[in-house]
C-alpha cells in the first residue's frame, strides 16, 4: 500500500517575536485546526537587510511595528519569492507599498484588534499624570507618605480634544464622556456616529488646540501629519494642557514638546510612542546610557510618563491579532484572493484601475508552479500513489532562488524561540 503523501505546509517567518506572540499564535493555530496548513517559524530578530535571509524557504513574513520593509529588504524578500507580508498591527508606515505591489508582494494588516485596549491605556496615562500616581507610588515605596505636590484636577467638566475619530478615538471619546467631559473632535472625515454622541462636537483643529485641557491623539502616521504637534501647534494650546499619544511617535516633534514642558506651557505628556523608539523600545537598555538626549530628558521629567509601545497589549488584542493574521493567511493561500479581494489588503496610494489584470497575474510565491493550496496537495497525493518519493513541482528546493537553505541560516545566525 503506497505511503500517504507528506503535506507541505505554508511557512511563515514571524519576525521580532516575543513569548506572548508565540503563545497566542500557537493557541490560535490549534483552536482553528490550521496546524496542518501553516507552519510558523518564530524569529527574535527584527526584519532588516541583515536578517531578511532568515525568511529563506518561507512563503510569507509576519512583521511588527519596527520591522524594516523598505526597498533593499523588499528586494531580498522578492528574490526569495516571498509573496505575502502580514503586518500583525494596524500601522504600515514602514512599508513601501508601491514597491511591494511592483514586486508582486501583497500586504495585509490587522486594522482593528482591540480599540478598547488602546483607548483604555490612553485614559490610564491621563489619570496617572493628572493625579500623579507614578510619583505617589515611588514616594510610598521609599517610606515617604507625604502628599504635598500631588495636587491634580477633576476631569469632570473639563474639555478633552480628540484628534482622530476612528475606532480607537471613538472608544476614548466614550471614556471622556463617562468622566463628564466636553469633547472636541477633529478628523478629516467626520463620523456621523460621533456627531450623535452626548456633549461631543467636531471643530477646526486650531479651535481644538485653543480650548482643550487634554489632547489625545488617535490618527495613523502619514507624510501629511508628520510632526503635526510642533512648536507652532503647541503655542496654540492652553497653558497646562496634557498631551496623550498612543498612536505613532513621529506625530509629535519631541524636541518642541520638551521645550514646552520645560517652560510650563504644557502641563504633562503621556507617551506610549516615540519617534525614534525603534532603537530602544522592546529592548532592555537598563545597563546603558540613553544616547538619545531628547528621550533621556523626557524620561527624567516628573510630568512625563513614557511607556514602551504597550497600549495594545491585552489578552483580547493578542487573540484578535492572531486570528486576523490567520484569516489573512487563509484568504491568500487557501482561498487564493489577491489585492482588493483581501479584506485587509493595504493598497498603495492612488491604486490604479488595473487591479483586475494584476489579480490574475499574481503568483503564490514559491508554490506558483502548482497554484492553489488544495491543488498542490492533490498533486502531491497523486505523486505518492505513483510511488514517487517527492513531488517535483512543489519542492522548495526546486523553486526557491535563495542558495542557502532555511535550516542552515537558522543554525548559523538566527535566534529562534521554541
Tab-separated table of C-alpha atoms in Angstrom:
chain	number	residue	atom	x	y	z
A	1	UNK	CA	0.000	0.000	0.000
A	2	UNK	CA	1.502	3.357	-1.003
A	3	UNK	CA	2.509	5.711	1.776
A	4	UNK	CA	0.415	8.808	2.363
A	5	UNK	CA	1.825	11.947	0.810
A	6	UNK	CA	3.563	14.281	3.184
A	7	UNK	CA	1.661	17.561	3.296
A	8	UNK	CA	3.833	20.560	2.532
A	9	UNK	CA	2.962	23.348	4.935
A	10	UNK	CA	2.813	27.028	4.128
A	11	UNK	CA	5.729	28.508	6.081
A	12	UNK	CA	5.539	31.901	7.735
A	13	UNK	CA	8.622	33.634	9.149
A	14	UNK	CA	7.492	35.649	12.175
A	15	UNK	CA	9.997	38.415	12.919
A	16	UNK	CA	10.514	40.385	16.140
A	17	UNK	CA	8.597	37.735	18.024
A	18	UNK	CA	8.065	37.800	21.777
A	19	UNK	CA	6.985	34.997	24.066
A	20	UNK	CA	3.386	36.259	24.146
A	21	UNK	CA	3.265	36.252	20.328
A	22	UNK	CA	4.269	32.602	20.206
A	23	UNK	CA	1.713	31.584	22.837
A	24	UNK	CA	-1.063	33.492	21.076
A	25	UNK	CA	-0.289	32.207	17.569
A	26	UNK	CA	0.172	28.605	18.696
A	27	UNK	CA	-3.149	28.702	20.501
A	28	UNK	CA	-4.940	30.207	17.501
A	29	UNK	CA	-3.432	27.614	15.126
A	30	UNK	CA	-4.587	24.827	17.412
A	31	UNK	CA	-8.086	26.209	18.020
A	32	UNK	CA	-8.690	26.789	14.309
A	33	UNK	CA	-7.120	23.452	13.359
A	34	UNK	CA	-4.665	25.091	10.969
A	35	UNK	CA	-1.548	23.261	12.114
A	36	UNK	CA	-1.827	21.006	9.070
A	37	UNK	CA	-1.834	24.019	6.748
A	38	UNK	CA	0.526	26.610	8.186
A	39	UNK	CA	3.857	26.427	9.987
A	40	UNK	CA	5.078	29.453	11.922
A	41	UNK	CA	8.829	29.911	12.288
A	42	UNK	CA	9.451	32.238	15.235
A	43	UNK	CA	12.419	34.606	14.985
A	44	UNK	CA	13.557	37.035	17.664
A	45	UNK	CA	15.428	39.476	15.376
A	46	UNK	CA	13.626	42.301	13.685
A	47	UNK	CA	13.381	42.188	9.922
A	48	UNK	CA	16.268	44.148	8.421
A	49	UNK	CA	18.534	43.885	5.396
A	50	UNK	CA	20.853	41.743	7.508
A	51	UNK	CA	18.144	39.384	8.786
A	52	UNK	CA	15.962	39.107	5.680
A	53	UNK	CA	17.701	35.861	4.678
A	54	UNK	CA	16.219	34.204	7.767
A	55	UNK	CA	12.990	34.007	5.735
A	56	UNK	CA	14.599	31.775	3.102
A	57	UNK	CA	12.353	28.799	2.391
A	58	UNK	CA	9.261	30.556	3.704
A	59	UNK	CA	6.222	31.710	1.767
A	60	UNK	CA	5.314	34.759	3.846
A	61	UNK	CA	6.713	37.048	6.516
A	62	UNK	CA	4.828	38.297	9.550
A	63	UNK	CA	6.066	41.670	10.809
A	64	UNK	CA	5.519	44.189	13.591
A	65	UNK	CA	5.835	47.944	14.005
A	66	UNK	CA	9.642	48.201	13.985
A	67	UNK	CA	10.410	45.788	11.166
A	68	UNK	CA	12.027	47.343	8.099
A	69	UNK	CA	10.074	46.857	4.880
A	70	UNK	CA	11.867	49.376	2.705
A	71	UNK	CA	13.452	48.881	-0.705
A	72	UNK	CA	16.505	46.734	-0.009
A	73	UNK	CA	14.614	44.422	2.334
A	74	UNK	CA	11.703	44.005	-0.054
A	75	UNK	CA	14.082	43.225	-2.908
A	76	UNK	CA	15.560	40.394	-0.852
A	77	UNK	CA	12.128	39.068	0.029
A	78	UNK	CA	11.083	39.153	-3.607
A	79	UNK	CA	14.235	37.268	-4.605
A	80	UNK	CA	13.209	34.557	-2.142
A	81	UNK	CA	9.733	34.563	-3.728
A	82	UNK	CA	8.003	35.812	-0.612
A	83	UNK	CA	4.545	36.698	-1.829
A	84	UNK	CA	2.818	37.996	1.295
A	85	UNK	CA	3.660	40.445	4.086
A	86	UNK	CA	1.456	40.049	7.145
A	87	UNK	CA	1.555	43.095	9.394
A	88	UNK	CA	0.366	41.990	12.831
A	89	UNK	CA	-0.592	45.566	13.658
A	90	UNK	CA	-2.684	48.320	12.146
A	91	UNK	CA	0.192	50.611	11.125
A	92	UNK	CA	2.153	50.169	7.920
A	93	UNK	CA	4.160	53.388	7.794
A	94	UNK	CA	7.436	51.461	7.435
A	95	UNK	CA	6.207	49.554	4.372
A	96	UNK	CA	6.976	50.733	0.832
A	97	UNK	CA	3.551	49.801	-0.501
A	98	UNK	CA	4.125	50.827	-4.090
A	99	UNK	CA	7.326	48.801	-4.316
A	100	UNK	CA	5.529	45.821	-2.773
A	101	UNK	CA	2.932	45.986	-5.498
A	102	UNK	CA	5.576	46.345	-8.204
A	103	UNK	CA	7.330	43.252	-6.832
A	104	UNK	CA	4.126	41.225	-6.635
A	105	UNK	CA	4.077	41.192	-2.836
A	106	UNK	CA	0.666	41.585	-1.239
A	107	UNK	CA	0.467	43.424	2.085
A	108	UNK	CA	-2.246	42.832	4.670
A	109	UNK	CA	-2.638	44.188	8.175
A	110	UNK	CA	-4.758	43.884	11.297
A	111	UNK	CA	-6.796	47.081	11.048
A	112	UNK	CA	-8.613	46.576	14.353
A	113	UNK	CA	-7.702	44.280	17.212
A	114	UNK	CA	-8.920	45.897	20.415
A	115	UNK	CA	-9.636	49.615	20.193
A	116	UNK	CA	-10.660	49.389	23.841
A	117	UNK	CA	-7.154	48.289	24.815
A	118	UNK	CA	-5.509	51.385	23.336
A	119	UNK	CA	-8.216	53.822	24.423
A	120	UNK	CA	-8.199	52.494	27.985
A	121	UNK	CA	-4.417	52.739	28.093
A	122	UNK	CA	-4.586	56.354	26.906
A	123	UNK	CA	-7.045	57.067	29.705
A	124	UNK	CA	-4.745	55.388	32.218
A	125	UNK	CA	-1.866	57.613	31.116
A	126	UNK	CA	-4.090	60.649	31.576
A	127	UNK	CA	-5.249	59.600	35.046
A	128	UNK	CA	-1.740	58.721	36.181
A	129	UNK	CA	-0.333	62.048	35.013
A	130	UNK	CA	-3.162	64.138	36.399
A	131	UNK	CA	-3.291	62.514	39.836
A	132	UNK	CA	0.482	61.927	39.880
A	133	UNK	CA	0.135	58.260	40.753
A	134	UNK	CA	3.629	57.454	39.494
A	135	UNK	CA	5.175	59.949	41.894
A	136	UNK	CA	2.988	58.821	44.786
A	137	UNK	CA	3.911	55.183	44.139
A	138	UNK	CA	7.627	55.944	44.210
A	139	UNK	CA	7.306	58.025	47.375
A	140	UNK	CA	5.500	55.323	49.307
A	141	UNK	CA	7.974	52.671	48.171
A	142	UNK	CA	10.667	54.789	49.820
A	143	UNK	CA	8.664	55.276	53.011
A	144	UNK	CA	7.542	58.810	52.151
A	145	UNK	CA	3.815	59.150	52.816
A	146	UNK	CA	3.502	62.912	52.262
A	147	UNK	CA	1.123	64.213	49.600
A	148	UNK	CA	2.482	67.709	49.022
A	149	UNK	CA	2.967	68.394	45.324
A	150	UNK	CA	0.494	65.722	44.244
A	151	UNK	CA	-2.457	68.014	43.535
A	152	UNK	CA	-4.396	67.149	40.377
A	153	UNK	CA	-7.691	68.361	38.899
A	154	UNK	CA	-11.188	66.967	38.352
A	155	UNK	CA	-11.723	65.629	34.853
A	156	UNK	CA	-15.430	66.287	35.288
A	157	UNK	CA	-16.364	69.429	33.383
A	158	UNK	CA	-13.041	69.684	31.549
A	159	UNK	CA	-12.672	69.834	27.775
A	160	UNK	CA	-10.942	66.921	26.070
A	161	UNK	CA	-9.676	67.217	22.498
A	162	UNK	CA	-9.584	64.038	20.416
A	163	UNK	CA	-7.612	64.111	17.174
A	164	UNK	CA	-8.761	61.208	15.026
A	165	UNK	CA	-12.207	59.657	15.478
A	166	UNK	CA	-11.690	56.144	14.180
A	167	UNK	CA	-12.446	53.115	16.328
A	168	UNK	CA	-9.846	53.921	18.990
A	169	UNK	CA	-10.729	57.590	19.015
A	170	UNK	CA	-14.400	56.761	19.466
A	171	UNK	CA	-13.629	54.488	22.408
A	172	UNK	CA	-11.617	57.258	24.032
A	173	UNK	CA	-14.459	59.724	23.412
A	174	UNK	CA	-16.838	57.394	25.256
A	175	UNK	CA	-14.436	57.233	28.198
A	176	UNK	CA	-14.147	61.032	28.291
A	177	UNK	CA	-17.928	61.355	28.164
A	178	UNK	CA	-18.137	58.922	31.069
A	179	UNK	CA	-15.942	61.254	33.121
A	180	UNK	CA	-18.338	64.097	32.376
A	181	UNK	CA	-16.071	65.914	29.912
A	182	UNK	CA	-16.931	68.052	26.944
A	183	UNK	CA	-15.287	66.531	23.869
A	184	UNK	CA	-13.927	68.469	20.897
A	185	UNK	CA	-13.038	66.331	17.881
A	186	UNK	CA	-11.066	66.778	14.723
A	187	UNK	CA	-10.947	64.381	11.782
A	188	UNK	CA	-10.595	64.875	8.047
A	189	UNK	CA	-13.630	62.619	7.682
A	190	UNK	CA	-16.177	63.409	10.423
A	191	UNK	CA	-18.154	60.414	11.627
A	192	UNK	CA	-21.939	60.602	11.863
A	193	UNK	CA	-21.977	58.290	14.884
A	194	UNK	CA	-19.590	60.601	16.725
A	195	UNK	CA	-21.765	63.604	15.900
A	196	UNK	CA	-24.635	61.978	17.796
A	197	UNK	CA	-22.619	61.430	20.977
A	198	UNK	CA	-23.513	63.491	24.003
A	199	UNK	CA	-21.544	66.713	24.574
A	200	UNK	CA	-19.284	65.949	21.581
A	201	UNK	CA	-18.513	68.386	18.770
A	202	UNK	CA	-16.388	68.468	15.635
A	203	UNK	CA	-14.357	71.673	15.442
A	204	UNK	CA	-11.432	73.027	13.377
A	205	UNK	CA	-8.045	71.829	14.614
A	206	UNK	CA	-6.942	75.260	15.838
A	207	UNK	CA	-10.122	75.563	17.891
A	208	UNK	CA	-9.429	72.172	19.444
A	209	UNK	CA	-5.888	73.280	20.317
A	210	UNK	CA	-7.069	76.524	21.884
A	211	UNK	CA	-9.835	75.108	24.069
A	212	UNK	CA	-8.752	71.652	25.221
A	213	UNK	CA	-7.469	70.855	28.702
A	214	UNK	CA	-6.417	67.430	27.467
A	215	UNK	CA	-5.481	66.380	23.929
A	216	UNK	CA	-5.344	62.720	22.925
A	217	UNK	CA	-4.009	61.686	19.508
A	218	UNK	CA	-5.538	58.758	17.608
A	219	UNK	CA	-4.503	59.126	13.972
A	220	UNK	CA	-2.329	56.934	11.719
A	221	UNK	CA	1.147	58.051	10.686
A	222	UNK	CA	1.281	59.570	7.220
A	223	UNK	CA	3.590	62.022	5.493
A	224	UNK	CA	0.904	64.691	5.745
A	225	UNK	CA	0.747	64.648	9.550
A	226	UNK	CA	4.439	64.235	10.351
A	227	UNK	CA	5.166	66.421	13.418
A	228	UNK	CA	1.609	67.730	13.448
A	229	UNK	CA	2.295	68.570	17.085
A	230	UNK	CA	5.144	71.062	16.705
A	231	UNK	CA	6.279	74.400	18.090
A	232	UNK	CA	3.553	76.290	16.253
A	233	UNK	CA	0.696	73.996	17.255
A	234	UNK	CA	1.945	73.765	20.855
A	235	UNK	CA	1.897	77.541	21.111
A	236	UNK	CA	-1.788	77.482	20.164
A	237	UNK	CA	-2.698	75.207	23.089
A	238	UNK	CA	-3.941	76.197	26.522
A	239	UNK	CA	-1.342	76.605	29.250
A	240	UNK	CA	-1.166	73.441	31.321
A	241	UNK	CA	-2.584	71.151	28.624
A	242	UNK	CA	-1.910	67.424	28.996
A	243	UNK	CA	-0.966	65.635	25.772
A	244	UNK	CA	-1.520	61.894	25.293
A	245	UNK	CA	-0.079	59.974	22.339
A	246	UNK	CA	-0.726	56.252	21.843
A	247	UNK	CA	-0.565	56.385	18.032
A	248	UNK	CA	2.824	56.997	16.412
A	249	UNK	CA	5.816	58.857	17.804
A	250	UNK	CA	6.545	60.914	14.709
A	251	UNK	CA	3.242	62.737	15.089
A	252	UNK	CA	4.991	64.837	17.747
A	253	UNK	CA	8.145	66.920	17.410
A	254	UNK	CA	9.708	65.666	20.640
A	255	UNK	CA	12.232	68.497	20.917
A	256	UNK	CA	9.487	71.096	20.663
A	257	UNK	CA	7.488	69.173	23.261
A	258	UNK	CA	10.459	69.216	25.666
A	259	UNK	CA	10.741	72.987	25.306
A	260	UNK	CA	7.032	73.430	26.087
A	261	UNK	CA	7.249	71.101	29.074
A	262	UNK	CA	10.267	72.944	30.475
A	263	UNK	CA	8.572	76.321	30.056
A	264	UNK	CA	5.434	75.054	31.760
A	265	UNK	CA	3.216	75.752	28.793
A	266	UNK	CA	2.462	72.026	28.514
A	267	UNK	CA	1.462	70.578	31.859
A	268	UNK	CA	2.278	66.945	31.128
A	269	UNK	CA	2.722	64.303	28.449
A	270	UNK	CA	1.783	60.628	28.408
A	271	UNK	CA	3.653	58.927	25.577
A	272	UNK	CA	3.358	55.269	24.637
A	273	UNK	CA	5.265	56.011	21.427
A	274	UNK	CA	8.351	57.984	20.470
A	275	UNK	CA	9.675	58.986	17.064
A	276	UNK	CA	12.961	57.097	17.420
A	277	UNK	CA	11.641	54.330	19.641
A	278	UNK	CA	12.957	51.599	17.354
A	279	UNK	CA	16.397	51.927	18.933
A	280	UNK	CA	15.071	51.267	22.427
A	281	UNK	CA	11.501	50.012	22.741
A	282	UNK	CA	11.045	46.279	23.393
A	283	UNK	CA	14.736	46.117	24.385
A	284	UNK	CA	16.433	46.022	27.794
A	285	UNK	CA	18.597	49.148	27.859
A	286	UNK	CA	18.923	49.281	31.645
A	287	UNK	CA	22.694	48.794	31.571
A	288	UNK	CA	23.460	51.528	29.038
A	289	UNK	CA	23.104	55.277	28.914
A	290	UNK	CA	20.474	56.574	26.517
A	291	UNK	CA	22.280	58.123	23.568
A	292	UNK	CA	19.093	59.879	22.516
A	293	UNK	CA	19.297	63.105	24.539
A	294	UNK	CA	15.672	64.067	23.898
A	295	UNK	CA	14.389	60.708	25.088
A	296	UNK	CA	16.709	60.892	28.095
A	297	UNK	CA	15.306	64.304	29.036
A	298	UNK	CA	11.731	63.107	28.669
A	299	UNK	CA	12.274	60.038	30.842
A	300	UNK	CA	13.685	62.251	33.623
A	301	UNK	CA	10.772	64.706	33.696
A	302	UNK	CA	8.342	64.315	36.562
A	303	UNK	CA	5.387	65.414	34.429
A	304	UNK	CA	6.083	62.897	31.660
A	305	UNK	CA	5.225	59.218	31.505
A	306	UNK	CA	6.792	57.121	28.751
A	307	UNK	CA	5.789	53.519	28.188
A	308	UNK	CA	7.234	51.112	25.656
A	309	UNK	CA	4.504	50.910	22.994
A	310	UNK	CA	2.373	48.628	25.120
A	311	UNK	CA	-1.073	50.183	24.727
A	312	UNK	CA	-2.204	47.273	22.542
A	313	UNK	CA	-1.012	44.590	24.957
A	314	UNK	CA	-4.089	42.807	26.302
A	315	UNK	CA	-5.176	39.193	26.041
A	316	UNK	CA	-8.116	40.202	23.881
A	317	UNK	CA	-5.935	42.191	21.482
A	318	UNK	CA	-3.367	39.413	21.112
A	319	UNK	CA	-6.141	36.927	20.392
A	320	UNK	CA	-7.641	39.234	17.757
A	321	UNK	CA	-4.231	39.849	16.149
A	322	UNK	CA	-3.549	36.115	15.881
A	323	UNK	CA	-6.962	35.268	14.477
A	324	UNK	CA	-6.977	38.091	11.948
A	325	UNK	CA	-3.481	37.105	10.803
A	326	UNK	CA	-4.644	33.503	10.280
A	327	UNK	CA	-7.676	34.762	8.370
A	328	UNK	CA	-5.394	36.846	6.163
A	329	UNK	CA	-3.248	33.773	5.502
A	330	UNK	CA	-6.262	31.618	4.728
A	331	UNK	CA	-7.650	34.149	2.258
A	332	UNK	CA	-4.361	34.413	0.408
A	333	UNK	CA	-3.100	30.840	0.263
A	334	UNK	CA	-6.239	28.716	0.565
A	335	UNK	CA	-8.936	30.879	-0.986
A	336	UNK	CA	-6.375	32.469	-3.366
A	337	UNK	CA	-7.689	36.003	-3.001
A	338	UNK	CA	-5.460	38.845	-4.118
A	339	UNK	CA	-5.123	42.605	-3.526
A	340	UNK	CA	-8.541	44.290	-3.316
A	341	UNK	CA	-10.204	40.896	-2.834
A	342	UNK	CA	-8.431	40.560	0.514
A	343	UNK	CA	-10.494	42.155	3.253
A	344	UNK	CA	-7.399	43.585	4.976
A	345	UNK	CA	-5.339	44.409	1.883
A	346	UNK	CA	-3.249	47.554	2.256
A	347	UNK	CA	-3.287	49.341	-1.069
A	348	UNK	CA	-0.541	51.712	-2.186
A	349	UNK	CA	-1.528	55.361	-2.647
A	350	UNK	CA	-3.562	56.056	-5.778
A	351	UNK	CA	-4.076	52.410	-6.684
A	352	UNK	CA	-4.859	52.316	-10.397
A	353	UNK	CA	-7.746	50.594	-12.148
A	354	UNK	CA	-5.530	47.825	-13.484
A	355	UNK	CA	-6.090	45.734	-10.386
A	356	UNK	CA	-8.207	43.070	-12.057
A	357	UNK	CA	-5.469	42.192	-14.542
A	358	UNK	CA	-2.866	42.189	-11.800
A	359	UNK	CA	-5.018	39.855	-9.721
A	360	UNK	CA	-4.814	37.206	-12.414
A	361	UNK	CA	-1.058	37.563	-12.749
A	362	UNK	CA	-0.136	37.275	-9.076
A	363	UNK	CA	1.774	34.144	-8.108
A	364	UNK	CA	1.780	32.051	-4.961
A	365	UNK	CA	5.437	32.708	-4.254
A	366	UNK	CA	7.490	29.533	-4.223
A	367	UNK	CA	4.319	27.498	-4.917
A	368	UNK	CA	3.398	29.357	-8.084
A	369	UNK	CA	4.036	26.369	-10.372
A	370	UNK	CA	1.233	24.390	-8.788
A	371	UNK	CA	-1.294	27.093	-7.995
A	372	UNK	CA	-3.771	26.681	-5.183
A	373	UNK	CA	-3.098	25.027	-1.862
A	374	UNK	CA	-5.769	22.386	-2.450
A	375	UNK	CA	-4.479	21.643	-5.949
A	376	UNK	CA	-0.935	21.402	-4.620
A	377	UNK	CA	-1.960	18.803	-2.044
A	378	UNK	CA	-3.915	16.884	-4.683
A	379	UNK	CA	-0.877	16.649	-6.936
A	380	UNK	CA	1.305	15.532	-4.047
A	381	UNK	CA	-1.154	12.749	-3.253
A	382	UNK	CA	-1.112	11.589	-6.874
A	383	UNK	CA	2.660	11.523	-6.862
A	384	UNK	CA	2.602	9.406	-3.708
A	385	UNK	CA	0.191	6.913	-5.314
A	386	UNK	CA	2.595	6.585	-8.226
A	387	UNK	CA	5.290	5.676	-5.737
A	388	UNK	CA	7.197	8.847	-6.266
A	389	UNK	CA	9.464	9.803	-3.393
A	390	UNK	CA	8.877	13.511	-3.930
A	391	UNK	CA	6.606	15.889	-5.764
A	392	UNK	CA	8.969	17.731	-8.013
A	393	UNK	CA	6.595	20.546	-8.915
A	394	UNK	CA	6.230	21.677	-5.319
A	395	UNK	CA	9.698	21.072	-3.965
A	396	UNK	CA	11.003	24.195	-2.219
A	397	UNK	CA	14.497	23.274	-3.341
A	398	UNK	CA	13.437	23.273	-6.969
A	399	UNK	CA	11.702	26.647	-6.894
A	400	UNK	CA	13.431	28.792	-4.253
A	401	UNK	CA	16.003	31.214	-5.571
A	402	UNK	CA	17.990	31.514	-2.363
A	403	UNK	CA	21.071	29.269	-2.481
A	404	UNK	CA	21.129	28.963	1.313
A	405	UNK	CA	18.756	26.526	2.990
A	406	UNK	CA	16.432	27.870	5.687
A	407	UNK	CA	17.757	25.377	8.234
A	408	UNK	CA	21.357	26.380	7.545
A	409	UNK	CA	20.547	30.051	8.003
A	410	UNK	CA	18.853	29.347	11.308
A	411	UNK	CA	21.712	27.215	12.583
A	412	UNK	CA	24.260	29.866	11.685
A	413	UNK	CA	22.829	33.111	12.957
A	414	UNK	CA	19.121	33.372	13.724
A	415	UNK	CA	17.695	33.171	17.219
A	416	UNK	CA	14.578	31.023	17.318
A	417	UNK	CA	12.147	30.821	20.216
A	418	UNK	CA	10.964	27.283	20.832
